[in-house]
Amino acid sequence: MNTRIVTAVIGVLTILLGVTALVAPQFFMDRLVGFAVHPSFSANFVRGEVRAAYGGFLTVLGLLTALAAADPGANRARIFRIGLLWLGVCGGRLVGVVVDGNPGLWGWLSAAVELAAGGLLIAAAQLSPAPATAQATPR
C-alpha cells in the first residue's frame, strides 16, 4: 500500500465532496444526501446549513488530508485522527440503522465508503514509516 497515494486520493475526493456542497448545495441535497427543505425553514437557511456543515467541514477535512499526504510519516497522528473521524461518521450512520432501520442501498453504500476511507487512513497511518529524528552531534 502506498500510503501517500491512499491519503492523497481520499483527501482529493473529500475536497470534491466539500466543494460540491459549497458551490451547488441544492444539487448536493437532491442527488447526494436526499435532503429537502422543510416548509418551516427558508430554503436559503437550509442551503446555508449544507454549505456550512458539508461544504466547509468536508473541504477543510479534505485539505488537511491532502496536505498530510505530502509526508505521511511525519503526519501519522493527523492521518490516524482523520481516519477516526470517518469511522465516527460510519458509526453514526450505523446507529441510525439500529434506531431507524434499513437505510436502503445509498445508506449502505455511504457506510461502506466511510468505513473504507476510515480504515484505509488508519492503515496508512500505521504503515507509514516513522519520521527520521535529527540527531544532535556532541560538541
mmCIF file with all atom_site columns, C-alpha atoms in Angstrom:
data_model
loop_
_atom_site.group_PDB
_atom_site.id
_atom_site.type_symbol
_atom_site.label_atom_id
_atom_site.label_alt_id
_atom_site.label_comp_id
_atom_site.label_asym_id
_atom_site.label_entity_id
_atom_site.label_seq_id
_atom_site.pdbx_PDB_ins_code
_atom_site.Cartn_x
_atom_site.Cartn_y
_atom_site.Cartn_z
_atom_site.occupancy
_atom_site.B_iso_or_equiv
_atom_site.pdbx_formal_charge
_atom_site.auth_seq_id
_atom_site.auth_comp_id
_atom_site.auth_asym_id
_atom_site.auth_atom_id
_atom_site.pdbx_PDB_model_num
ATOM 1   C CA . MET A 1 1   ? 0.000   0.000  0.000  1.00 0.00 ? 1   MET A CA 1
ATOM 2   C CA . ASN A 1 2   ? 1.386   3.365  -0.996 1.00 0.00 ? 2   ASN A CA 1
ATOM 3   C CA . THR A 1 3   ? 0.330   5.480  1.972  1.00 0.00 ? 3   THR A CA 1
ATOM 4   C CA . ARG A 1 4   ? 0.970   8.749  0.152  1.00 0.00 ? 4   ARG A CA 1
ATOM 5   C CA . ILE A 1 5   ? -1.342  7.831  -2.740 1.00 0.00 ? 5   ILE A CA 1
ATOM 6   C CA . VAL A 1 6   ? -4.095  6.441  -0.490 1.00 0.00 ? 6   VAL A CA 1
ATOM 7   C CA . THR A 1 7   ? -4.053  9.540  1.703  1.00 0.00 ? 7   THR A CA 1
ATOM 8   C CA . ALA A 1 8   ? -3.941  11.908 -1.289 1.00 0.00 ? 8   ALA A CA 1
ATOM 9   C CA . VAL A 1 9   ? -6.819  10.182 -3.106 1.00 0.00 ? 9   VAL A CA 1
ATOM 10  C CA . ILE A 1 10  ? -9.046  10.247 -0.027 1.00 0.00 ? 10  ILE A CA 1
ATOM 11  C CA . GLY A 1 11  ? -8.107  13.897 0.513  1.00 0.00 ? 11  GLY A CA 1
ATOM 12  C CA . VAL A 1 12  ? -8.951  14.893 -3.058 1.00 0.00 ? 12  VAL A CA 1
ATOM 13  C CA . LEU A 1 13  ? -12.269 13.013 -3.016 1.00 0.00 ? 13  LEU A CA 1
ATOM 14  C CA . THR A 1 14  ? -13.181 14.660 0.284  1.00 0.00 ? 14  THR A CA 1
ATOM 15  C CA . ILE A 1 15  ? -12.325 18.087 -1.150 1.00 0.00 ? 15  ILE A CA 1
ATOM 16  C CA . LEU A 1 16  ? -14.535 17.357 -4.169 1.00 0.00 ? 16  LEU A CA 1
ATOM 17  C CA . LEU A 1 17  ? -17.465 16.454 -1.909 1.00 0.00 ? 17  LEU A CA 1
ATOM 18  C CA . GLY A 1 18  ? -16.949 19.608 0.139  1.00 0.00 ? 18  GLY A CA 1
ATOM 19  C CA . VAL A 1 19  ? -16.598 21.926 -2.844 1.00 0.00 ? 19  VAL A CA 1
ATOM 20  C CA . THR A 1 20  ? -19.719 20.397 -4.401 1.00 0.00 ? 20  THR A CA 1
ATOM 21  C CA . ALA A 1 21  ? -21.678 21.221 -1.240 1.00 0.00 ? 21  ALA A CA 1
ATOM 22  C CA . LEU A 1 22  ? -20.217 24.737 -1.195 1.00 0.00 ? 22  LEU A CA 1
ATOM 23  C CA . VAL A 1 23  ? -20.950 25.681 -4.802 1.00 0.00 ? 23  VAL A CA 1
ATOM 24  C CA . ALA A 1 24  ? -24.035 23.562 -5.504 1.00 0.00 ? 24  ALA A CA 1
ATOM 25  C CA . PRO A 1 25  ? -25.850 22.900 -2.231 1.00 0.00 ? 25  PRO A CA 1
ATOM 26  C CA . GLN A 1 26  ? -29.176 22.138 -3.920 1.00 0.00 ? 26  GLN A CA 1
ATOM 27  C CA . PHE A 1 27  ? -27.523 19.533 -6.157 1.00 0.00 ? 27  PHE A CA 1
ATOM 28  C CA . PHE A 1 28  ? -25.777 18.106 -3.070 1.00 0.00 ? 28  PHE A CA 1
ATOM 29  C CA . MET A 1 29  ? -29.112 17.947 -1.232 1.00 0.00 ? 29  MET A CA 1
ATOM 30  C CA . ASP A 1 30  ? -31.060 16.448 -4.115 1.00 0.00 ? 30  ASP A CA 1
ATOM 31  C CA . ARG A 1 31  ? -28.535 13.990 -5.538 1.00 0.00 ? 31  ARG A CA 1
ATOM 32  C CA . LEU A 1 32  ? -26.120 13.073 -2.743 1.00 0.00 ? 32  LEU A CA 1
ATOM 33  C CA . VAL A 1 33  ? -27.876 13.224 0.627  1.00 0.00 ? 33  VAL A CA 1
ATOM 34  C CA . GLY A 1 34  ? -31.606 13.298 -0.147 1.00 0.00 ? 34  GLY A CA 1
ATOM 35  C CA . PHE A 1 35  ? -32.406 16.413 1.879  1.00 0.00 ? 35  PHE A CA 1
ATOM 36  C CA . ALA A 1 36  ? -35.472 18.543 1.315  1.00 0.00 ? 36  ALA A CA 1
ATOM 37  C CA . VAL A 1 37  ? -36.327 21.983 2.640  1.00 0.00 ? 37  VAL A CA 1
ATOM 38  C CA . HIS A 1 38  ? -38.863 21.809 5.443  1.00 0.00 ? 38  HIS A CA 1
ATOM 39  C CA . PRO A 1 39  ? -41.633 24.398 4.978  1.00 0.00 ? 39  PRO A CA 1
ATOM 40  C CA . SER A 1 40  ? -40.929 25.991 8.374  1.00 0.00 ? 40  SER A CA 1
ATOM 41  C CA . PHE A 1 41  ? -37.399 26.970 7.258  1.00 0.00 ? 41  PHE A CA 1
ATOM 42  C CA . SER A 1 42  ? -36.304 29.192 4.428  1.00 0.00 ? 42  SER A CA 1
ATOM 43  C CA . ALA A 1 43  ? -34.562 27.483 1.525  1.00 0.00 ? 43  ALA A CA 1
ATOM 44  C CA . ASN A 1 44  ? -31.636 29.886 1.891  1.00 0.00 ? 44  ASN A CA 1
ATOM 45  C CA . PHE A 1 45  ? -31.156 28.859 5.514  1.00 0.00 ? 45  PHE A CA 1
ATOM 46  C CA . VAL A 1 46  ? -31.137 25.164 4.630  1.00 0.00 ? 46  VAL A CA 1
ATOM 47  C CA . ARG A 1 47  ? -28.719 25.646 1.729  1.00 0.00 ? 47  ARG A CA 1
ATOM 48  C CA . GLY A 1 48  ? -26.535 27.692 4.075  1.00 0.00 ? 48  GLY A CA 1
ATOM 49  C CA . GLU A 1 49  ? -26.514 24.804 6.542  1.00 0.00 ? 49  GLU A CA 1
ATOM 50  C CA . VAL A 1 50  ? -25.476 22.396 3.779  1.00 0.00 ? 50  VAL A CA 1
ATOM 51  C CA . ARG A 1 51  ? -22.714 24.785 2.750  1.00 0.00 ? 51  ARG A CA 1
ATOM 52  C CA . ALA A 1 52  ? -21.507 25.052 6.348  1.00 0.00 ? 52  ALA A CA 1
ATOM 53  C CA . ALA A 1 53  ? -21.865 21.502 7.644  1.00 0.00 ? 53  ALA A CA 1
ATOM 54  C CA . TYR A 1 54  ? -20.954 19.638 4.481  1.00 0.00 ? 54  TYR A CA 1
ATOM 55  C CA . GLY A 1 55  ? -19.157 22.180 2.341  1.00 0.00 ? 55  GLY A CA 1
ATOM 56  C CA . GLY A 1 56  ? -16.979 23.886 4.903  1.00 0.00 ? 56  GLY A CA 1
ATOM 57  C CA . PHE A 1 57  ? -16.256 20.839 7.022  1.00 0.00 ? 57  PHE A CA 1
ATOM 58  C CA . LEU A 1 58  ? -15.509 18.425 4.194  1.00 0.00 ? 58  LEU A CA 1
ATOM 59  C CA . THR A 1 59  ? -13.406 20.926 2.260  1.00 0.00 ? 59  THR A CA 1
ATOM 60  C CA . VAL A 1 60  ? -11.167 21.628 5.254  1.00 0.00 ? 60  VAL A CA 1
ATOM 61  C CA . LEU A 1 61  ? -11.031 17.939 6.207  1.00 0.00 ? 61  LEU A CA 1
ATOM 62  C CA . GLY A 1 62  ? -10.012 17.104 2.645  1.00 0.00 ? 62  GLY A CA 1
ATOM 63  C CA . LEU A 1 63  ? -7.356  19.821 2.605  1.00 0.00 ? 63  LEU A CA 1
ATOM 64  C CA . LEU A 1 64  ? -5.891  18.546 5.878  1.00 0.00 ? 64  LEU A CA 1
ATOM 65  C CA . THR A 1 65  ? -5.871  15.018 4.481  1.00 0.00 ? 65  THR A CA 1
ATOM 66  C CA . ALA A 1 66  ? -4.285  16.034 1.177  1.00 0.00 ? 66  ALA A CA 1
ATOM 67  C CA . LEU A 1 67  ? -1.624  18.112 2.943  1.00 0.00 ? 67  LEU A CA 1
ATOM 68  C CA . ALA A 1 68  ? -0.803  15.177 5.216  1.00 0.00 ? 68  ALA A CA 1
ATOM 69  C CA . ALA A 1 69  ? -0.190  13.057 2.107  1.00 0.00 ? 69  ALA A CA 1
ATOM 70  C CA . ALA A 1 70  ? 2.930   15.064 1.321  1.00 0.00 ? 70  ALA A CA 1
ATOM 71  C CA . ASP A 1 71  ? 4.741   13.332 4.205  1.00 0.00 ? 71  ASP A CA 1
ATOM 72  C CA . PRO A 1 72  ? 2.615   10.555 5.708  1.00 0.00 ? 72  PRO A CA 1
ATOM 73  C CA . GLY A 1 73  ? 5.361   9.532  8.120  1.00 0.00 ? 73  GLY A CA 1
ATOM 74  C CA . ALA A 1 74  ? 5.520   12.961 9.696  1.00 0.00 ? 74  ALA A CA 1
ATOM 75  C CA . ASN A 1 75  ? 1.709   13.215 9.754  1.00 0.00 ? 75  ASN A CA 1
ATOM 76  C CA . ARG A 1 76  ? 0.847   9.785  11.138 1.00 0.00 ? 76  ARG A CA 1
ATOM 77  C CA . ALA A 1 77  ? -1.166  11.163 14.058 1.00 0.00 ? 77  ALA A CA 1
ATOM 78  C CA . ARG A 1 78  ? -3.139  13.543 11.820 1.00 0.00 ? 78  ARG A CA 1
ATOM 79  C CA . ILE A 1 79  ? -3.946  10.802 9.311  1.00 0.00 ? 79  ILE A CA 1
ATOM 80  C CA . PHE A 1 80  ? -4.963  8.458  12.132 1.00 0.00 ? 80  PHE A CA 1
ATOM 81  C CA . ARG A 1 81  ? -7.307  11.059 13.632 1.00 0.00 ? 81  ARG A CA 1
ATOM 82  C CA . ILE A 1 82  ? -8.878  11.842 10.266 1.00 0.00 ? 82  ILE A CA 1
ATOM 83  C CA . GLY A 1 83  ? -9.454  8.106  9.817  1.00 0.00 ? 83  GLY A CA 1
ATOM 84  C CA . LEU A 1 84  ? -11.191 8.050  13.202 1.00 0.00 ? 84  LEU A CA 1
ATOM 85  C CA . LEU A 1 85  ? -13.458 10.895 12.058 1.00 0.00 ? 85  LEU A CA 1
ATOM 86  C CA . TRP A 1 86  ? -14.521 8.841  9.032  1.00 0.00 ? 86  TRP A CA 1
ATOM 87  C CA . LEU A 1 87  ? -15.159 5.822  11.267 1.00 0.00 ? 87  LEU A CA 1
ATOM 88  C CA . GLY A 1 88  ? -17.186 8.086  13.559 1.00 0.00 ? 88  GLY A CA 1
ATOM 89  C CA . VAL A 1 89  ? -19.367 9.143  10.640 1.00 0.00 ? 89  VAL A CA 1
ATOM 90  C CA . CYS A 1 90  ? -19.841 5.483  9.724  1.00 0.00 ? 90  CYS A CA 1
ATOM 91  C CA . GLY A 1 91  ? -20.639 4.661  13.350 1.00 0.00 ? 91  GLY A CA 1
ATOM 92  C CA . GLY A 1 92  ? -23.248 7.397  13.486 1.00 0.00 ? 92  GLY A CA 1
ATOM 93  C CA . ARG A 1 93  ? -24.821 6.012  10.344 1.00 0.00 ? 93  ARG A CA 1
ATOM 94  C CA . LEU A 1 94  ? -24.911 2.534  11.875 1.00 0.00 ? 94  LEU A CA 1
ATOM 95  C CA . VAL A 1 95  ? -26.616 3.905  14.995 1.00 0.00 ? 95  VAL A CA 1
ATOM 96  C CA . GLY A 1 96  ? -29.261 5.166  12.581 1.00 0.00 ? 96  GLY A CA 1
ATOM 97  C CA . VAL A 1 97  ? -29.614 1.641  11.190 1.00 0.00 ? 97  VAL A CA 1
ATOM 98  C CA . VAL A 1 98  ? -30.302 0.310  14.691 1.00 0.00 ? 98  VAL A CA 1
ATOM 99  C CA . VAL A 1 99  ? -32.670 3.130  15.652 1.00 0.00 ? 99  VAL A CA 1
ATOM 100 C CA . ASP A 1 100 ? -34.404 3.852  12.332 1.00 0.00 ? 100 ASP A CA 1
ATOM 101 C CA . GLY A 1 101 ? -33.993 0.667  10.316 1.00 0.00 ? 101 GLY A CA 1
ATOM 102 C CA . ASN A 1 102 ? -32.575 -0.177 6.921  1.00 0.00 ? 102 ASN A CA 1
ATOM 103 C CA . PRO A 1 103 ? -31.242 2.964  5.173  1.00 0.00 ? 103 PRO A CA 1
ATOM 104 C CA . GLY A 1 104 ? -31.518 1.452  1.707  1.00 0.00 ? 104 GLY A CA 1
ATOM 105 C CA . LEU A 1 105 ? -28.849 0.985  -0.909 1.00 0.00 ? 105 LEU A CA 1
ATOM 106 C CA . TRP A 1 106 ? -27.488 4.558  -0.761 1.00 0.00 ? 106 TRP A CA 1
ATOM 107 C CA . GLY A 1 107 ? -27.198 4.411  3.018  1.00 0.00 ? 107 GLY A CA 1
ATOM 108 C CA . TRP A 1 108 ? -25.270 1.141  2.901  1.00 0.00 ? 108 TRP A CA 1
ATOM 109 C CA . LEU A 1 109 ? -23.033 2.402  0.095  1.00 0.00 ? 109 LEU A CA 1
ATOM 110 C CA . SER A 1 110 ? -22.310 5.544  2.110  1.00 0.00 ? 110 SER A CA 1
ATOM 111 C CA . ALA A 1 111 ? -21.438 3.430  5.158  1.00 0.00 ? 111 ALA A CA 1
ATOM 112 C CA . ALA A 1 112 ? -19.112 1.291  3.035  1.00 0.00 ? 112 ALA A CA 1
ATOM 113 C CA . VAL A 1 113 ? -17.335 4.375  1.649  1.00 0.00 ? 113 VAL A CA 1
ATOM 114 C CA . GLU A 1 114 ? -16.969 5.867  5.135  1.00 0.00 ? 114 GLU A CA 1
ATOM 115 C CA . LEU A 1 115 ? -15.692 2.585  6.551  1.00 0.00 ? 115 LEU A CA 1
ATOM 116 C CA . ALA A 1 116 ? -13.235 2.206  3.670  1.00 0.00 ? 116 ALA A CA 1
ATOM 117 C CA . ALA A 1 117 ? -11.960 5.791  3.971  1.00 0.00 ? 117 ALA A CA 1
ATOM 118 C CA . GLY A 1 118 ? -11.515 5.488  7.720  1.00 0.00 ? 118 GLY A CA 1
ATOM 119 C CA . GLY A 1 119 ? -9.954  2.051  7.567  1.00 0.00 ? 119 GLY A CA 1
ATOM 120 C CA . LEU A 1 120 ? -7.581  2.973  4.761  1.00 0.00 ? 120 LEU A CA 1
ATOM 121 C CA . LEU A 1 121 ? -6.455  6.141  6.520  1.00 0.00 ? 121 LEU A CA 1
ATOM 122 C CA . ILE A 1 122 ? -5.843  4.303  9.781  1.00 0.00 ? 122 ILE A CA 1
ATOM 123 C CA . ALA A 1 123 ? -3.905  1.629  7.899  1.00 0.00 ? 123 ALA A CA 1
ATOM 124 C CA . ALA A 1 124 ? -1.933  4.333  6.066  1.00 0.00 ? 124 ALA A CA 1
ATOM 125 C CA . ALA A 1 125 ? -1.091  5.980  9.383  1.00 0.00 ? 125 ALA A CA 1
ATOM 126 C CA . GLN A 1 126 ? 0.093   2.693  10.845 1.00 0.00 ? 126 GLN A CA 1
ATOM 127 C CA . LEU A 1 127 ? 2.071   1.658  7.767  1.00 0.00 ? 127 LEU A CA 1
ATOM 128 C CA . SER A 1 128 ? 3.788   4.995  7.170  1.00 0.00 ? 128 SER A CA 1
ATOM 129 C CA . PRO A 1 129 ? 7.414   4.954  8.183  1.00 0.00 ? 129 PRO A CA 1
ATOM 130 C CA . ALA A 1 130 ? 8.149   6.963  11.283 1.00 0.00 ? 130 ALA A CA 1
ATOM 131 C CA . PRO A 1 131 ? 9.862   10.263 10.515 1.00 0.00 ? 131 PRO A CA 1
ATOM 132 C CA . ALA A 1 132 ? 13.601  10.290 10.852 1.00 0.00 ? 132 ALA A CA 1
ATOM 133 C CA . THR A 1 133 ? 14.725  12.022 14.014 1.00 0.00 ? 133 THR A CA 1
ATOM 134 C CA . ALA A 1 134 ? 17.505  14.531 13.822 1.00 0.00 ? 134 ALA A CA 1
ATOM 135 C CA . GLN A 1 135 ? 20.487  13.525 15.928 1.00 0.00 ? 135 GLN A CA 1
ATOM 136 C CA . ALA A 1 136 ? 22.435  16.266 17.599 1.00 0.00 ? 136 ALA A CA 1
ATOM 137 C CA . THR A 1 137 ? 26.176  15.932 17.292 1.00 0.00 ? 137 THR A CA 1
ATOM 138 C CA . PRO A 1 138 ? 28.118  16.451 20.518 1.00 0.00 ? 138 PRO A CA 1
ATOM 139 C CA . ARG A 1 139 ? 30.459  19.430 20.570 1.00 0.00 ? 139 ARG A CA 1
#
